[in-house]
Amino acid sequence: QDKNAPAAQPKPDSVRPELFKLLDPAQIKPLMDAKNYTEVQNRVTQAEAVPDKSPYELYVLNRMKLSLASATGNDQMSMSALEAILATGKVPDADKGRFQQALATMYFNAKNYPKAIELYKEAQASGLASDQVNSALIRSYYLSGDYATALKAQEPVLQALEQAGKTPSQEDLRLYATAANKVKDDAAYLRGLEKLVAYYPNDDYWTDLLSRGIVRKPGFAEANYTDVLRL
């Protein structure tokens, strides 16, 4: 062959005619718009019965299933379709993080926190390191019982907010303080309490801060107790 000849281009992904006639967007869209979900499901079922589907055909089929599941509020079908979509390897790189985040959120809502952690981390690796993903990941660590990792991850988030002149949310500060308390990190717990008192003062935060930060400290003199009560 001529060494200077252009290399043969790979054939683009395609869907076989017998599948395309079932999944043709030009036919599916009017059915979805008319909320004729029974007919859409019928087409999906027929498409699932076609043997030896290629990864791209599986991708197209499960995208259709995801649309149907979203329209009908079928969370189980949505999770199954998202799993299958990601497994095909045909998701464009620009969309991968979004799909991973959507699936992670479903696992989070189902309280499967280890799986949610796995997918949120994959979404971050795909370039989707948004505040929303980071916050959900930290909460997944906390709710899974990994308080040490939640505490470690939340610390720089709070620092970055304060350095930017922003007020951390009460939820973030409570998570930080509670995680510190769970792992018996008294210094971190007091830092969290101090920030809660500074930004969201109430009697409970003040009482806890005065008790842990003053009264329980070694060397506290009983003579000063009146001043503490005054505070």
Short mmCIF file of C-alpha atoms in Angstrom, two decimals, residues 7-155:
data_model
loop_
_atom_site.label_atom_id
_atom_site.label_comp_id
_atom_site.label_asym_id
_atom_site.label_seq_id
_atom_site.Cartn_x
_atom_site.Cartn_y
_atom_site.Cartn_z
CA ALA A 7 -5.35 5.63 6.84
CA ALA A 8 -8.73 3.99 6.59
CA GLN A 9 -11.18 5.61 8.98
CA PRO A 10 -13.02 3.32 11.41
CA LYS A 11 -16.66 2.78 10.58
CA PRO A 12 -18.94 4.92 12.71
CA ASP A 13 -21.15 3.21 15.26
CA SER A 14 -24.54 2.28 13.89
CA VAL A 15 -27.77 0.51 14.81
CA ARG A 16 -29.11 -2.39 12.78
CA PRO A 17 -32.32 -1.71 10.81
CA GLU A 18 -34.40 -4.13 12.89
CA LEU A 19 -33.43 -2.21 16.02
CA PHE A 20 -33.61 1.23 14.46
CA LYS A 21 -37.24 0.76 13.41
CA LEU A 22 -38.06 0.16 17.08
CA LEU A 23 -35.92 2.96 18.54
CA ASP A 24 -36.16 5.59 15.77
CA PRO A 25 -36.24 8.94 17.65
CA ALA A 26 -38.58 10.37 15.01
CA GLN A 27 -41.14 7.77 16.02
CA ILE A 28 -40.41 7.67 19.75
CA LYS A 29 -40.64 11.42 20.36
CA PRO A 30 -44.34 11.76 19.38
CA LEU A 31 -45.13 8.77 21.59
CA MET A 32 -43.31 10.33 24.54
CA ASP A 33 -44.95 13.71 23.92
CA ALA A 34 -48.36 11.99 23.91
CA LYS A 35 -47.39 10.09 27.10
CA ASN A 36 -48.01 6.82 25.32
CA TYR A 37 -45.51 5.10 27.58
CA THR A 38 -47.09 1.68 27.06
CA GLU A 39 -46.14 1.70 23.38
CA VAL A 40 -42.64 2.99 24.17
CA GLN A 41 -42.20 0.18 26.70
CA ASN A 42 -43.45 -2.30 24.11
CA ARG A 43 -40.80 -1.11 21.65
CA VAL A 44 -38.09 -1.28 24.33
CA THR A 45 -39.13 -4.84 25.22
CA GLN A 46 -38.95 -5.90 21.58
CA ALA A 47 -35.54 -4.25 21.20
CA GLU A 48 -34.26 -6.06 24.30
CA ALA A 49 -35.21 -9.38 22.66
CA VAL A 50 -32.96 -8.74 19.62
CA PRO A 51 -29.87 -10.96 20.10
CA ASP A 52 -26.17 -10.10 19.88
CA LYS A 53 -26.48 -6.35 20.35
CA SER A 54 -23.28 -4.34 19.95
CA PRO A 55 -22.10 -2.02 22.74
CA TYR A 56 -23.37 0.97 20.77
CA GLU A 57 -26.78 -0.65 20.27
CA LEU A 58 -26.94 -1.33 24.00
CA TYR A 59 -26.03 2.31 24.60
CA VAL A 60 -28.84 3.56 22.34
CA LEU A 61 -31.37 1.13 23.81
CA ASN A 62 -30.57 2.07 27.39
CA ARG A 63 -30.65 5.78 26.62
CA MET A 64 -34.21 5.13 25.47
CA LYS A 65 -34.95 3.18 28.66
CA LEU A 66 -33.53 6.04 30.74
CA SER A 67 -35.83 8.54 29.02
CA LEU A 68 -38.81 6.29 29.63
CA ALA A 69 -37.85 5.68 33.26
CA SER A 70 -37.40 9.41 33.90
CA ALA A 71 -40.77 10.20 32.35
CA THR A 72 -42.58 7.54 34.39
CA GLY A 73 -40.69 8.05 37.67
CA ASN A 74 -39.29 4.51 37.64
CA ASP A 75 -36.13 4.89 39.73
CA GLN A 76 -35.21 1.21 39.54
CA MET A 77 -35.30 1.29 35.75
CA SER A 78 -33.30 4.53 35.76
CA MET A 79 -30.54 2.97 37.86
CA SER A 80 -30.46 -0.15 35.71
CA ALA A 81 -30.32 1.90 32.51
CA LEU A 82 -27.58 4.18 33.82
CA GLU A 83 -25.49 1.18 34.92
CA ALA A 84 -25.88 -0.35 31.45
CA ILE A 85 -25.11 2.94 29.67
CA LEU A 86 -21.84 3.40 31.57
CA ALA A 87 -20.89 -0.26 31.06
CA THR A 88 -21.04 0.07 27.25
CA GLY A 89 -18.01 2.34 27.11
CA LYS A 90 -19.83 4.45 24.53
CA VAL A 91 -20.64 7.46 26.70
CA PRO A 92 -18.92 10.58 25.31
CA ASP A 93 -16.23 11.86 27.67
CA ALA A 94 -18.06 15.18 28.01
CA ASP A 95 -21.14 13.37 29.37
CA LYS A 96 -19.56 10.65 31.49
CA GLY A 97 -19.27 12.65 34.71
CA ARG A 98 -22.90 13.77 34.45
CA PHE A 99 -24.11 10.17 34.10
CA GLN A 100 -21.90 9.03 36.98
CA GLN A 101 -23.21 11.82 39.19
CA ALA A 102 -26.83 10.98 38.36
CA LEU A 103 -26.31 7.32 39.23
CA ALA A 104 -24.37 8.21 42.39
CA THR A 105 -27.23 10.43 43.55
CA MET A 106 -29.69 7.57 43.06
CA TYR A 107 -27.50 5.28 45.15
CA PHE A 108 -27.20 8.04 47.77
CA ASN A 109 -30.97 8.39 47.93
CA ALA A 110 -31.23 4.60 48.24
CA LYS A 111 -28.77 4.83 51.19
CA ASN A 112 -26.19 2.69 49.39
CA TYR A 113 -23.41 5.02 50.46
CA PRO A 114 -20.39 2.85 49.51
CA LYS A 115 -21.64 2.66 45.91
CA ALA A 116 -22.43 6.39 45.94
CA ILE A 117 -18.87 7.12 47.12
CA GLU A 118 -17.43 4.99 44.31
CA LEU A 119 -19.45 6.81 41.64
CA TYR A 120 -18.94 10.33 43.02
CA LYS A 121 -15.18 9.66 42.95
CA GLU A 122 -15.48 8.42 39.36
CA ALA A 123 -17.40 11.60 38.46
CA GLN A 124 -14.59 13.67 39.96
CA ALA A 125 -12.02 11.66 37.97
CA SER A 126 -14.08 12.40 34.84
CA GLY A 127 -13.60 16.12 35.49
CA LEU A 128 -16.87 16.86 37.31
CA ALA A 129 -15.37 18.23 40.53
CA SER A 130 -18.24 20.61 41.26
CA ASP A 131 -19.16 21.82 44.76
CA GLN A 132 -22.31 19.73 44.52
CA VAL A 133 -20.36 16.52 43.82
CA ASN A 134 -17.78 17.28 46.51
CA SER A 135 -20.47 18.01 49.10
CA ALA A 136 -22.39 14.83 48.24
CA LEU A 137 -19.19 12.78 48.48
CA ILE A 138 -18.40 14.15 51.95
CA ARG A 139 -21.94 13.41 53.12
CA SER A 140 -21.67 9.90 51.72
CA TYR A 141 -18.51 9.33 53.75
CA TYR A 142 -20.23 10.64 56.87
CA LEU A 143 -23.44 8.63 56.42
CA SER A 144 -21.43 5.47 55.68
CA GLY A 145 -19.76 5.86 59.08
CA ASP A 146 -16.36 6.95 57.74
CA TYR A 147 -16.23 10.01 59.99
CA ALA A 148 -12.46 10.42 59.78
CA THR A 149 -12.52 10.80 55.99
CA ALA A 150 -15.54 13.11 56.15
CA LEU A 151 -13.75 15.32 58.68
CA LYS A 152 -10.55 15.40 56.64
CA ALA A 153 -12.43 16.28 53.45
CA GLN A 154 -14.61 18.95 55.06
CA GLU A 155 -11.74 20.91 56.65
#
